[in-house]
Amino acid sequence: MRFLQKDKIIKSVIVISDIHLGAGQYVNGDRNYLEDFHFDEELVDFLDFYSSGDYLHREVELVINGDLLDHLAVPYVEYYDDEYWSEKAAIKKTEMILDAHKEVINAFDEFASKKKKKITYIIGNHDAEMVFESCQKVLKDRLSEKGRENFQILLNPDADYSPYKGIVIRHGHEYELAHQFDPNDSIIEAKSGDRYFNPPWGSYYVTRIINKFKEERDHINAVRPIKKFLINGLIYDPLFTIRFMLANAFYFFMVRSIFIIKQSKNLSKIFDLVKKELELFQDYELLTEKYLQENEEVRVLLVGHTHEPVIRTFSTGQTFINTGTWTRMYHLDFGKGQDLLTYASVDISEENEERPQLEVALNNWKGTNKLPYTELS
């Protein structure tokens, strides 16, 4: 519901997440089945909309809430095995991604170069290699001097980002043990002086399991819920699904069990570690409701990561939003449509200085027309 007058709005915060820019649809002449982003023109259109018209003279902060780049989905680099996690490989992957989506990067630059416009980029688990300052430099070198001034990269997922009082943003991978990493302690330096990113085990899982099967079925990472995907797969695509399930079981029990046993020989502690390891798809709504209950000053909590667009307002008046993704998703639940290009908007009016009015919405970008988005409820 719209209740703020346009002339009363002092700032708009636009939040998108999980764009997953990859190395392009073709790499060295070969089809790249790992590329998940196919909406370059739509994203350019989106950025132009929120920096022109009614938004031309308004303060607008665009928050890219994790997984802008997808370093885990870049094939055909000349670095393999552990070298895939080297700084040299990270730079190469970053360059390949930026080259494949030049129009998008130029649009980010144009947005950040305009008056009263700002971009805040929070790293997630798929672009965690942006912890390397060299990779950050590769990205910022593609921007103009003015664009670089208004483009900041935030590395620490443990520190909630607040673009305005009462609003908190975090990517969401912090909730899952498989994807947790400490940006301040994730770079290893070899005796040779070469530096390497030490990824969470979930990143190894993506590169070793998901990417392998994605080349056969490119929807493998885009179907929800996972349980129904496996049930349907056993019926309609049994050989592939059985192979996929066995590969997952082998990876977890043969690879992760070694880590778990090394951590502790106490059975109760081993059980606790196994329980945590299995929490790959936690109920974000329960987790975030608890967070909001413990932080009464937070009025809006925005996350991403799971690719599931959700908006919930609790009895306290606090709102939780998962902004979804800008990649194609396929839902097997009845009544669940194919949500595309979802994002959150928060318009702020400071008529009441003690408690500014916040107009919060989860939107689905439809392109520039008289009504460029629909509000999801």
mmCIF file of C-alpha atoms in Angstrom:
data_model
loop_
_atom_site.group_PDB
_atom_site.id
_atom_site.type_symbol
_atom_site.label_atom_id
_atom_site.label_comp_id
_atom_site.label_asym_id
_atom_site.label_seq_id
_atom_site.Cartn_x
_atom_site.Cartn_y
_atom_site.Cartn_z
ATOM 1 C CA MET A 1 0.000 0.000 0.000
ATOM 2 C CA ARG A 2 1.339 3.422 -0.992
ATOM 3 C CA PHE A 3 0.990 6.104 1.687
ATOM 4 C CA LEU A 4 3.943 8.501 1.315
ATOM 5 C CA GLN A 5 3.640 11.579 -0.862
ATOM 6 C CA LYS A 6 6.459 11.824 -3.383
ATOM 7 C CA ASP A 7 7.516 15.260 -2.172
ATOM 8 C CA LYS A 8 7.800 13.942 1.397
ATOM 9 C CA ILE A 9 10.260 11.165 0.524
ATOM 10 C CA ILE A 10 13.814 12.094 1.524
ATOM 11 C CA LYS A 11 15.530 8.874 0.447
ATOM 12 C CA SER A 12 14.851 5.600 -1.360
ATOM 13 C CA VAL A 13 16.777 2.407 -0.658
ATOM 14 C CA ILE A 14 16.587 -0.172 -3.454
ATOM 15 C CA VAL A 15 17.827 -3.672 -2.611
ATOM 16 C CA ILE A 16 18.610 -6.416 -5.117
ATOM 17 C CA SER A 17 20.504 -9.627 -4.529
ATOM 18 C CA ASP A 18 21.729 -12.811 -6.166
ATOM 19 C CA ILE A 19 22.236 -11.474 -9.669
ATOM 20 C CA HIS A 20 24.937 -14.067 -10.369
ATOM 21 C CA LEU A 21 26.782 -12.503 -13.274
ATOM 22 C CA GLY A 22 28.791 -15.297 -14.895
ATOM 23 C CA ALA A 23 31.312 -15.600 -17.703
ATOM 24 C CA GLY A 24 28.686 -15.259 -20.434
ATOM 25 C CA GLN A 25 26.626 -17.666 -22.507
ATOM 26 C CA TYR A 26 29.672 -18.610 -24.592
ATOM 27 C CA VAL A 27 33.281 -18.887 -23.476
ATOM 28 C CA ASN A 28 35.987 -19.429 -26.098
ATOM 29 C CA GLY A 29 33.300 -20.470 -28.566
ATOM 30 C CA ASP A 30 31.834 -23.132 -26.270
ATOM 31 C CA ARG A 31 28.390 -22.974 -24.694
ATOM 32 C CA ASN A 32 28.661 -22.054 -21.016
ATOM 33 C CA TYR A 33 26.008 -24.015 -19.140
ATOM 34 C CA LEU A 34 27.028 -22.425 -15.834
ATOM 35 C CA GLU A 35 25.781 -18.950 -16.808
ATOM 36 C CA ASP A 36 22.638 -18.122 -14.842
ATOM 37 C CA PHE A 37 22.135 -14.445 -15.639
ATOM 38 C CA HIS A 38 20.242 -13.605 -18.831
ATOM 39 C CA PHE A 39 18.692 -10.216 -18.072
ATOM 40 C CA ASP A 40 21.349 -7.650 -18.963
ATOM 41 C CA GLU A 41 18.954 -5.340 -20.800
ATOM 42 C CA GLU A 42 16.375 -5.546 -18.013
ATOM 43 C CA LEU A 43 18.956 -4.656 -15.359
ATOM 44 C CA VAL A 44 20.231 -1.710 -17.399
ATOM 45 C CA ASP A 45 16.620 -0.540 -17.765
ATOM 46 C CA PHE A 46 16.080 -0.975 -14.019
ATOM 47 C CA LEU A 47 19.124 1.134 -13.121
ATOM 48 C CA ASP A 48 18.064 3.896 -15.502
ATOM 49 C CA PHE A 49 14.552 3.975 -14.022
ATOM 50 C CA TYR A 50 15.799 4.476 -10.466
ATOM 51 C CA SER A 51 18.137 7.282 -11.465
ATOM 52 C CA SER A 52 15.769 9.322 -13.650
ATOM 53 C CA GLY A 53 12.189 10.636 -13.662
ATOM 54 C CA ASP A 54 10.803 10.825 -10.122
ATOM 55 C CA TYR A 55 14.149 9.567 -8.806
ATOM 56 C CA LEU A 56 16.362 12.034 -10.695
ATOM 57 C CA HIS A 57 16.663 14.532 -7.844
ATOM 58 C CA ARG A 58 15.979 12.107 -4.984
ATOM 59 C CA GLU A 59 18.663 10.462 -2.868
ATOM 60 C CA VAL A 60 18.741 6.821 -3.940
ATOM 61 C CA GLU A 61 20.987 4.106 -2.537
ATOM 62 C CA LEU A 62 21.164 0.869 -4.478
ATOM 63 C CA VAL A 63 22.244 -2.007 -2.253
ATOM 64 C CA ILE A 64 23.511 -5.098 -4.072
ATOM 65 C CA ASN A 65 23.018 -7.625 -1.319
ATOM 66 C CA GLY A 66 25.474 -10.363 -2.208
ATOM 67 C CA ASP A 67 26.296 -12.627 -5.161
ATOM 68 C CA LEU A 68 26.569 -9.889 -7.768
ATOM 69 C CA LEU A 69 29.360 -11.887 -9.388
ATOM 70 C CA ASP A 70 29.444 -15.682 -9.486
ATOM 71 C CA HIS A 71 33.064 -16.767 -9.226
ATOM 72 C CA LEU A 72 31.895 -20.335 -8.611
ATOM 73 C CA ALA A 73 30.308 -20.554 -12.059
ATOM 74 C CA VAL A 74 33.253 -19.575 -14.265
ATOM 75 C CA PRO A 75 34.544 -22.453 -16.420
ATOM 76 C CA TYR A 76 37.540 -22.774 -18.701
ATOM 77 C CA VAL A 77 40.129 -20.900 -16.659
ATOM 78 C CA GLU A 78 43.721 -22.091 -16.860
ATOM 79 C CA TYR A 79 43.756 -22.812 -13.145
ATOM 80 C CA TYR A 80 42.623 -26.157 -11.814
ATOM 81 C CA ASP A 81 42.205 -27.957 -8.489
ATOM 82 C CA ASP A 82 43.554 -25.842 -5.623
ATOM 83 C CA GLU A 83 44.884 -23.267 -8.107
ATOM 84 C CA TYR A 84 41.236 -22.472 -8.848
ATOM 85 C CA TRP A 85 41.215 -20.660 -5.496
ATOM 86 C CA SER A 86 44.390 -18.672 -6.139
ATOM 87 C CA GLU A 87 44.410 -14.903 -6.350
ATOM 88 C CA LYS A 88 45.531 -15.155 -9.987
ATOM 89 C CA ALA A 89 42.503 -17.321 -10.802
ATOM 90 C CA ALA A 90 40.186 -14.965 -8.905
ATOM 91 C CA ILE A 91 41.441 -12.006 -10.939
ATOM 92 C CA LYS A 92 40.988 -13.934 -14.181
ATOM 93 C CA LYS A 93 37.448 -14.998 -13.238
ATOM 94 C CA THR A 94 36.538 -11.433 -12.279
ATOM 95 C CA GLU A 95 37.821 -10.120 -15.605
ATOM 96 C CA MET A 96 35.880 -12.767 -17.541
ATOM 97 C CA ILE A 97 32.655 -11.865 -15.749
ATOM 98 C CA LEU A 98 33.067 -8.127 -16.267
ATOM 99 C CA ASP A 99 33.907 -8.639 -19.957
ATOM 100 C CA ALA A 100 30.786 -10.782 -20.418
ATOM 101 C CA HIS A 101 28.461 -8.144 -18.927
ATOM 102 C CA LYS A 102 29.959 -4.814 -19.970
ATOM 103 C CA GLU A 103 26.566 -3.137 -20.421
ATOM 104 C CA VAL A 104 25.590 -3.926 -16.830
ATOM 105 C CA ILE A 105 28.881 -2.634 -15.417
ATOM 106 C CA ASN A 106 28.547 0.539 -17.505
ATOM 107 C CA ALA A 107 25.002 0.995 -16.174
ATOM 108 C CA PHE A 108 26.248 0.658 -12.587
ATOM 109 C CA ASP A 109 28.845 3.305 -13.366
ATOM 110 C CA GLU A 110 26.263 5.666 -14.878
ATOM 111 C CA PHE A 111 23.986 5.185 -11.870
ATOM 112 C CA ALA A 112 26.738 5.863 -9.318
ATOM 113 C CA SER A 113 27.967 8.884 -11.296
ATOM 114 C CA LYS A 114 24.661 10.724 -10.996
ATOM 115 C CA LYS A 115 23.861 13.262 -8.290
ATOM 116 C CA LYS A 116 22.512 11.838 -5.010
ATOM 117 C CA LYS A 117 23.070 8.252 -6.169
ATOM 118 C CA LYS A 118 25.124 5.620 -4.362
ATOM 119 C CA ILE A 119 25.838 1.892 -4.725
ATOM 120 C CA THR A 120 26.696 -0.364 -1.797
ATOM 121 C CA TYR A 121 27.887 -3.834 -2.761
ATOM 122 C CA ILE A 122 27.840 -6.466 0.003
ATOM 123 C CA ILE A 123 29.735 -9.618 -0.899
ATOM 124 C CA GLY A 124 28.028 -13.001 -0.558
ATOM 125 C CA ASN A 125 29.256 -16.556 -0.778
ATOM 126 C CA HIS A 126 29.366 -16.825 -4.583
ATOM 127 C CA ASP A 127 31.517 -13.696 -4.936
ATOM 128 C CA ALA A 128 33.539 -14.253 -1.757
ATOM 129 C CA GLU A 129 36.783 -13.989 -3.729
ATOM 130 C CA MET A 130 36.194 -10.246 -3.759
ATOM 131 C CA VAL A 131 38.046 -10.366 -0.427
ATOM 132 C CA PHE A 132 41.133 -9.941 -2.620
ATOM 133 C CA GLU A 133 41.829 -6.225 -2.975
ATOM 134 C CA SER A 134 43.163 -6.993 -6.446
ATOM 135 C CA CYS A 135 39.704 -8.243 -7.504
ATOM 136 C CA GLN A 136 38.065 -5.155 -6.042
ATOM 137 C CA LYS A 137 40.518 -3.047 -8.046
ATOM 138 C CA VAL A 138 39.638 -4.930 -11.248
ATOM 139 C CA LEU A 139 35.976 -4.030 -10.706
ATOM 140 C CA LYS A 140 36.552 -0.423 -9.683
ATOM 141 C CA ASP A 141 38.945 0.141 -12.602
ATOM 142 C CA ARG A 142 35.935 -0.429 -14.887
ATOM 143 C CA LEU A 143 34.205 2.564 -13.287
ATOM 144 C CA SER A 144 34.759 6.254 -13.897
ATOM 145 C CA GLU A 145 36.313 8.436 -11.203
ATOM 146 C CA LYS A 146 32.881 9.740 -10.188
ATOM 147 C CA GLY A 147 31.415 6.243 -10.184
ATOM 148 C CA ARG A 148 34.184 4.931 -7.915
ATOM 149 C CA GLU A 149 33.492 7.690 -5.386
ATOM 150 C CA ASN A 150 29.915 6.459 -4.907
ATOM 151 C CA PHE A 151 30.556 2.711 -5.108
ATOM 152 C CA GLN A 152 31.538 0.949 -1.891
ATOM 153 C CA ILE A 153 32.249 -2.731 -1.273
ATOM 154 C CA LEU A 154 31.476 -4.223 2.144
ATOM 155 C CA LEU A 155 33.361 -7.352 3.125
ATOM 156 C CA ASN A 156 32.320 -8.238 6.640
ATOM 157 C CA PRO A 157 29.093 -10.281 6.731
ATOM 158 C CA ASP A 158 29.078 -10.304 10.534
ATOM 159 C CA ALA A 159 28.471 -6.555 10.620
ATOM 160 C CA ASP A 160 24.874 -5.821 9.634
ATOM 161 C CA TYR A 161 24.679 -2.992 7.117
ATOM 162 C CA SER A 162 22.204 -0.228 7.915
ATOM 163 C CA PRO A 163 21.588 2.300 5.124
ATOM 164 C CA TYR A 164 19.197 4.168 7.434
ATOM 165 C CA LYS A 165 18.119 3.841 11.061
ATOM 166 C CA GLY A 166 15.750 0.938 11.538
ATOM 167 C CA ILE A 167 16.826 -0.835 8.316
ATOM 168 C CA VAL A 168 19.237 -3.792 8.433
ATOM 169 C CA ILE A 169 20.614 -5.695 5.441
ATOM 170 C CA ARG A 170 22.681 -8.892 5.290
ATOM 171 C CA HIS A 171 23.141 -11.397 2.477
ATOM 172 C CA GLY A 172 21.991 -14.458 4.444
ATOM 173 C CA HIS A 173 24.737 -17.036 3.869
ATOM 174 C CA GLU A 174 25.825 -16.306 7.435
ATOM 175 C CA TYR A 175 22.943 -18.497 8.641
ATOM 176 C CA GLU A 176 24.366 -21.630 7.011
ATOM 177 C CA LEU A 177 27.534 -23.340 8.257
ATOM 178 C CA ALA A 178 28.278 -24.629 4.762
ATOM 179 C CA HIS A 179 28.682 -21.078 3.415
ATOM 180 C CA GLN A 180 30.129 -19.185 6.368
ATOM 181 C CA PHE A 181 33.540 -17.577 5.974
ATOM 182 C CA ASP A 182 35.456 -14.803 7.701
ATOM 183 C CA PRO A 183 36.569 -12.162 5.170
ATOM 184 C CA ASN A 184 39.246 -11.021 7.604
ATOM 185 C CA ASP A 185 40.770 -14.497 7.904
ATOM 186 C CA SER A 186 40.106 -16.255 4.608
ATOM 187 C CA ILE A 187 43.309 -15.614 2.649
ATOM 188 C CA ILE A 188 46.223 -18.049 2.915
ATOM 189 C CA GLU A 189 49.708 -17.113 1.732
ATOM 190 C CA ALA A 190 52.021 -19.851 0.466
ATOM 191 C CA LYS A 191 55.793 -19.898 0.949
ATOM 192 C CA SER A 192 56.094 -18.782 -2.661
ATOM 193 C CA GLY A 193 54.207 -15.614 -1.791
ATOM 194 C CA ASP A 194 51.150 -16.634 -3.823
ATOM 195 C CA ARG A 195 47.851 -16.018 -2.070
ATOM 196 C CA TYR A 196 44.823 -18.290 -1.985
ATOM 197 C CA PHE A 197 41.222 -17.911 -0.896
ATOM 198 C CA ASN A 198 40.206 -20.490 1.718
ATOM 199 C CA PRO A 199 36.578 -21.194 0.740
ATOM 200 C CA PRO A 200 33.819 -22.607 2.937
ATOM 201 C CA TRP A 201 32.985 -26.210 2.151
ATOM 202 C CA GLY A 202 29.766 -25.141 0.445
ATOM 203 C CA SER A 203 31.835 -23.476 -2.285
ATOM 204 C CA TYR A 204 33.733 -26.697 -2.895
ATOM 205 C CA TYR A 205 30.380 -28.474 -3.078
ATOM 206 C CA VAL A 206 29.125 -26.063 -5.756
ATOM 207 C CA THR A 207 32.243 -26.397 -7.925
ATOM 208 C CA ARG A 208 32.678 -30.166 -7.495
ATOM 209 C CA ILE A 209 29.049 -31.388 -7.503
ATOM 210 C CA ILE A 210 26.528 -28.783 -8.666
ATOM 211 C CA ASN A 211 28.594 -27.513 -11.608
ATOM 212 C CA LYS A 212 29.301 -31.040 -12.828
ATOM 213 C CA PHE A 213 25.609 -31.992 -12.974
ATOM 214 C CA LYS A 214 24.522 -28.548 -14.150
ATOM 215 C CA GLU A 215 26.218 -29.165 -17.480
ATOM 216 C CA GLU A 216 23.771 -32.050 -17.988
ATOM 217 C CA ARG A 217 20.660 -30.375 -16.512
ATOM 218 C CA ASP A 218 21.097 -26.622 -16.302
ATOM 219 C CA HIS A 219 18.077 -26.300 -14.003
ATOM 220 C CA ILE A 220 19.692 -28.375 -11.248
ATOM 221 C CA ASN A 221 20.252 -25.375 -8.940
ATOM 222 C CA ALA A 222 17.060 -23.503 -9.829
ATOM 223 C CA VAL A 223 14.270 -25.864 -8.724
ATOM 224 C CA ARG A 224 12.445 -25.419 -5.411
ATOM 225 C CA PRO A 225 11.634 -27.107 -3.128
ATOM 226 C CA ILE A 226 14.565 -29.529 -3.254
ATOM 227 C CA LYS A 227 12.567 -32.429 -1.784
ATOM 228 C CA LYS A 228 9.924 -32.293 -4.520
ATOM 229 C CA PHE A 229 12.635 -31.912 -7.153
ATOM 230 C CA LEU A 230 14.229 -35.174 -6.020
ATOM 231 C CA ILE A 231 10.885 -36.998 -5.794
ATOM 232 C CA ASN A 232 9.879 -35.881 -9.295
ATOM 233 C CA GLY A 233 13.370 -36.658 -10.561
ATOM 234 C CA LEU A 234 13.175 -40.238 -9.290
ATOM 235 C CA ILE A 235 9.936 -40.656 -11.246
ATOM 236 C CA TYR A 236 10.723 -38.822 -14.494
ATOM 237 C CA ASP A 237 14.532 -38.777 -14.668
ATOM 238 C CA PRO A 238 15.620 -41.643 -12.408
ATOM 239 C CA LEU A 239 19.146 -42.392 -13.661
ATOM 240 C CA PHE A 240 20.293 -38.782 -13.483
ATOM 241 C CA THR A 241 18.595 -38.173 -10.126
ATOM 242 C CA ILE A 242 20.074 -41.316 -8.555
ATOM 243 C CA ARG A 243 23.544 -40.330 -9.773
ATOM 244 C CA PHE A 244 23.029 -36.840 -8.354
ATOM 245 C CA MET A 245 21.846 -38.145 -4.990
ATOM 246 C CA LEU A 246 24.733 -40.626 -4.739
ATOM 247 C CA ALA A 247 27.256 -37.902 -5.577
ATOM 248 C CA ASN A 248 25.800 -35.711 -2.841
ATOM 249 C CA ALA A 249 25.873 -38.552 -0.325
ATOM 250 C CA PHE A 250 29.434 -39.481 -1.246
ATOM 251 C CA TYR A 251 30.629 -35.891 -0.991
ATOM 252 C CA PHE A 252 29.038 -35.263 2.378
ATOM 253 C CA PHE A 253 29.766 -38.550 4.128
ATOM 254 C CA MET A 254 33.197 -39.242 2.639
ATOM 255 C CA VAL A 255 34.532 -35.683 2.539
ATOM 256 C CA ARG A 256 32.763 -33.922 5.408
ATOM 257 C CA SER A 257 32.914 -36.898 7.802
ATOM 258 C CA ILE A 258 36.715 -36.631 7.822
ATOM 259 C CA PHE A 259 36.465 -33.009 8.932
ATOM 260 C CA ILE A 260 33.839 -33.794 11.571
ATOM 261 C CA ILE A 261 35.818 -36.669 13.097
ATOM 262 C CA LYS A 262 38.976 -34.559 13.184
ATOM 263 C CA GLN A 263 37.134 -31.810 15.029
ATOM 264 C CA SER A 264 36.187 -34.025 17.963
ATOM 265 C CA LYS A 265 36.119 -37.663 19.043
ATOM 266 C CA ASN A 266 33.329 -36.960 21.530
ATOM 267 C CA LEU A 267 30.137 -38.547 20.164
ATOM 268 C CA SER A 268 27.850 -35.791 21.441
ATOM 269 C CA LYS A 269 30.010 -33.110 19.828
ATOM 270 C CA ILE A 270 30.172 -35.108 16.607
ATOM 271 C CA PHE A 271 26.357 -35.324 16.624
ATOM 272 C CA ASP A 272 26.089 -31.556 17.099
ATOM 273 C CA LEU A 273 28.503 -30.947 14.197
ATOM 274 C CA VAL A 274 26.553 -33.314 11.927
ATOM 275 C CA LYS A 275 23.311 -31.531 12.834
ATOM 276 C CA LYS A 276 24.831 -28.157 11.962
ATOM 277 C CA GLU A 277 26.284 -29.501 8.698
ATOM 278 C CA LEU A 278 22.844 -30.755 7.651
ATOM 279 C CA GLU A 279 21.259 -27.328 8.128
ATOM 280 C CA LEU A 280 21.722 -26.383 4.474
ATOM 281 C CA PHE A 281 18.210 -24.994 3.996
ATOM 282 C CA GLN A 282 17.070 -23.533 7.286
ATOM 283 C CA ASP A 283 13.743 -21.815 7.796
ATOM 284 C CA TYR A 284 14.807 -18.212 7.295
ATOM 285 C CA GLU A 285 11.476 -16.869 8.484
ATOM 286 C CA LEU A 286 11.875 -18.478 11.902
ATOM 287 C CA LEU A 287 15.491 -17.342 12.141
ATOM 288 C CA THR A 288 14.706 -13.791 11.176
ATOM 289 C CA GLU A 289 11.617 -13.595 13.385
ATOM 290 C CA LYS A 290 13.858 -14.490 16.326
ATOM 291 C CA TYR A 291 16.373 -11.850 15.208
ATOM 292 C CA LEU A 292 13.667 -9.191 15.066
ATOM 293 C CA GLN A 293 12.345 -10.175 18.475
ATOM 294 C CA GLU A 294 15.836 -9.718 19.912
ATOM 295 C CA ASN A 295 16.370 -6.406 18.095
ATOM 296 C CA GLU A 296 13.268 -4.303 18.621
ATOM 297 C CA GLU A 297 14.924 -1.211 17.129
ATOM 298 C CA VAL A 298 15.109 -2.960 13.716
ATOM 299 C CA ARG A 299 11.982 -2.220 11.709
ATOM 300 C CA VAL A 300 12.981 -3.813 8.392
ATOM 301 C CA LEU A 301 15.311 -6.788 7.878
ATOM 302 C CA LEU A 302 16.327 -7.610 4.303
ATOM 303 C CA VAL A 303 18.201 -10.757 3.248
ATOM 304 C CA GLY A 304 18.852 -12.742 0.077
ATOM 305 C CA HIS A 305 20.796 -15.959 -0.598
ATOM 306 C CA THR A 306 17.938 -18.508 -0.804
ATOM 307 C CA HIS A 307 16.469 -17.047 -4.039
ATOM 308 C CA GLU A 308 12.977 -17.208 -2.494
ATOM 309 C CA PRO A 309 11.151 -13.838 -2.589
ATOM 310 C CA VAL A 310 9.248 -13.402 0.677
ATOM 311 C CA ILE A 311 7.703 -10.495 2.579
ATOM 312 C CA ARG A 312 6.307 -10.892 6.092
ATOM 313 C CA THR A 313 5.107 -8.270 8.538
ATOM 314 C CA PHE A 314 4.915 -9.468 12.142
ATOM 315 C CA SER A 315 2.545 -8.384 14.891
ATOM 316 C CA THR A 316 5.254 -6.033 16.189
ATOM 317 C CA GLY A 317 5.055 -4.067 12.937
ATOM 318 C CA GLN A 318 8.517 -5.278 11.933
ATOM 319 C CA THR A 319 8.994 -6.485 8.356
ATOM 320 C CA PHE A 320 11.152 -9.285 6.959
ATOM 321 C CA ILE A 321 11.963 -9.403 3.236
ATOM 322 C CA ASN A 322 13.918 -11.894 1.185
ATOM 323 C CA THR A 323 14.573 -10.103 -2.087
ATOM 324 C CA GLY A 324 14.796 -13.249 -4.191
ATOM 325 C CA THR A 325 17.022 -13.415 -7.250
ATOM 326 C CA TRP A 326 17.542 -12.146 -10.798
ATOM 327 C CA THR A 327 18.030 -15.655 -12.167
ATOM 328 C CA ARG A 328 15.391 -18.041 -13.467
ATOM 329 C CA MET A 329 13.739 -20.190 -10.802
ATOM 330 C CA TYR A 330 11.319 -23.101 -11.159
ATOM 331 C CA HIS A 331 8.757 -23.816 -8.411
ATOM 332 C CA LEU A 332 7.090 -27.186 -7.934
ATOM 333 C CA ASP A 333 4.774 -25.979 -5.163
ATOM 334 C CA PHE A 334 1.142 -25.451 -6.161
ATOM 335 C CA GLY A 335 0.246 -21.769 -6.315
ATOM 336 C CA LYS A 336 3.878 -20.705 -6.561
ATOM 337 C CA GLY A 337 4.579 -18.871 -9.792
ATOM 338 C CA GLN A 338 7.836 -18.213 -11.568
ATOM 339 C CA ASP A 339 9.067 -15.089 -9.803
ATOM 340 C CA LEU A 340 11.518 -13.082 -11.880
ATOM 341 C CA LEU A 341 13.636 -10.013 -11.167
ATOM 342 C CA THR A 342 12.398 -9.375 -7.641
ATOM 343 C CA TYR A 343 13.763 -6.623 -5.419
ATOM 344 C CA ALA A 344 12.843 -4.536 -2.388
ATOM 345 C CA SER A 345 12.201 -0.814 -2.127
ATOM 346 C CA VAL A 346 12.137 1.279 1.027
ATOM 347 C CA ASP A 347 10.978 4.892 0.749
ATOM 348 C CA ILE A 348 11.817 7.040 3.767
ATOM 349 C CA SER A 349 9.948 10.119 4.990
ATOM 350 C CA GLU A 350 11.234 12.004 8.033
ATOM 351 C CA GLU A 351 8.044 13.813 8.963
ATOM 352 C CA ASN A 352 8.537 12.344 12.419
ATOM 353 C CA GLU A 353 12.220 12.711 13.301
ATOM 354 C CA GLU A 354 11.981 10.225 16.182
ATOM 355 C CA ARG A 355 10.401 7.546 14.013
ATOM 356 C CA PRO A 356 10.638 8.203 10.259
ATOM 357 C CA GLN A 357 7.941 6.669 8.084
ATOM 358 C CA LEU A 358 9.103 3.697 6.036
ATOM 359 C CA GLU A 359 7.212 2.486 2.999
ATOM 360 C CA VAL A 360 8.421 -1.050 2.335
ATOM 361 C CA ALA A 361 7.611 -3.217 -0.688
ATOM 362 C CA LEU A 362 8.762 -6.364 -2.441
ATOM 363 C CA ASN A 363 8.496 -5.774 -6.174
ATOM 364 C CA ASN A 364 8.793 -7.701 -9.422
ATOM 365 C CA TRP A 365 10.509 -5.704 -12.176
ATOM 366 C CA LYS A 366 8.497 -5.707 -15.398
ATOM 367 C CA GLY A 367 10.401 -3.148 -17.430
ATOM 368 C CA THR A 368 9.814 0.513 -18.114
ATOM 369 C CA ASN A 369 6.125 1.281 -18.744
ATOM 370 C CA LYS A 370 3.350 3.086 -16.903
ATOM 371 C CA LEU A 371 3.496 0.548 -14.074
ATOM 372 C CA PRO A 372 7.063 -0.850 -14.136
ATOM 373 C CA TYR A 373 6.639 -3.231 -11.221
ATOM 374 C CA THR A 374 4.022 -5.228 -9.352
ATOM 375 C CA GLU A 375 4.019 -5.497 -5.577
ATOM 376 C CA LEU A 376 4.164 -9.007 -4.149
ATOM 377 C CA SER A 377 2.144 -9.708 -1.016
#
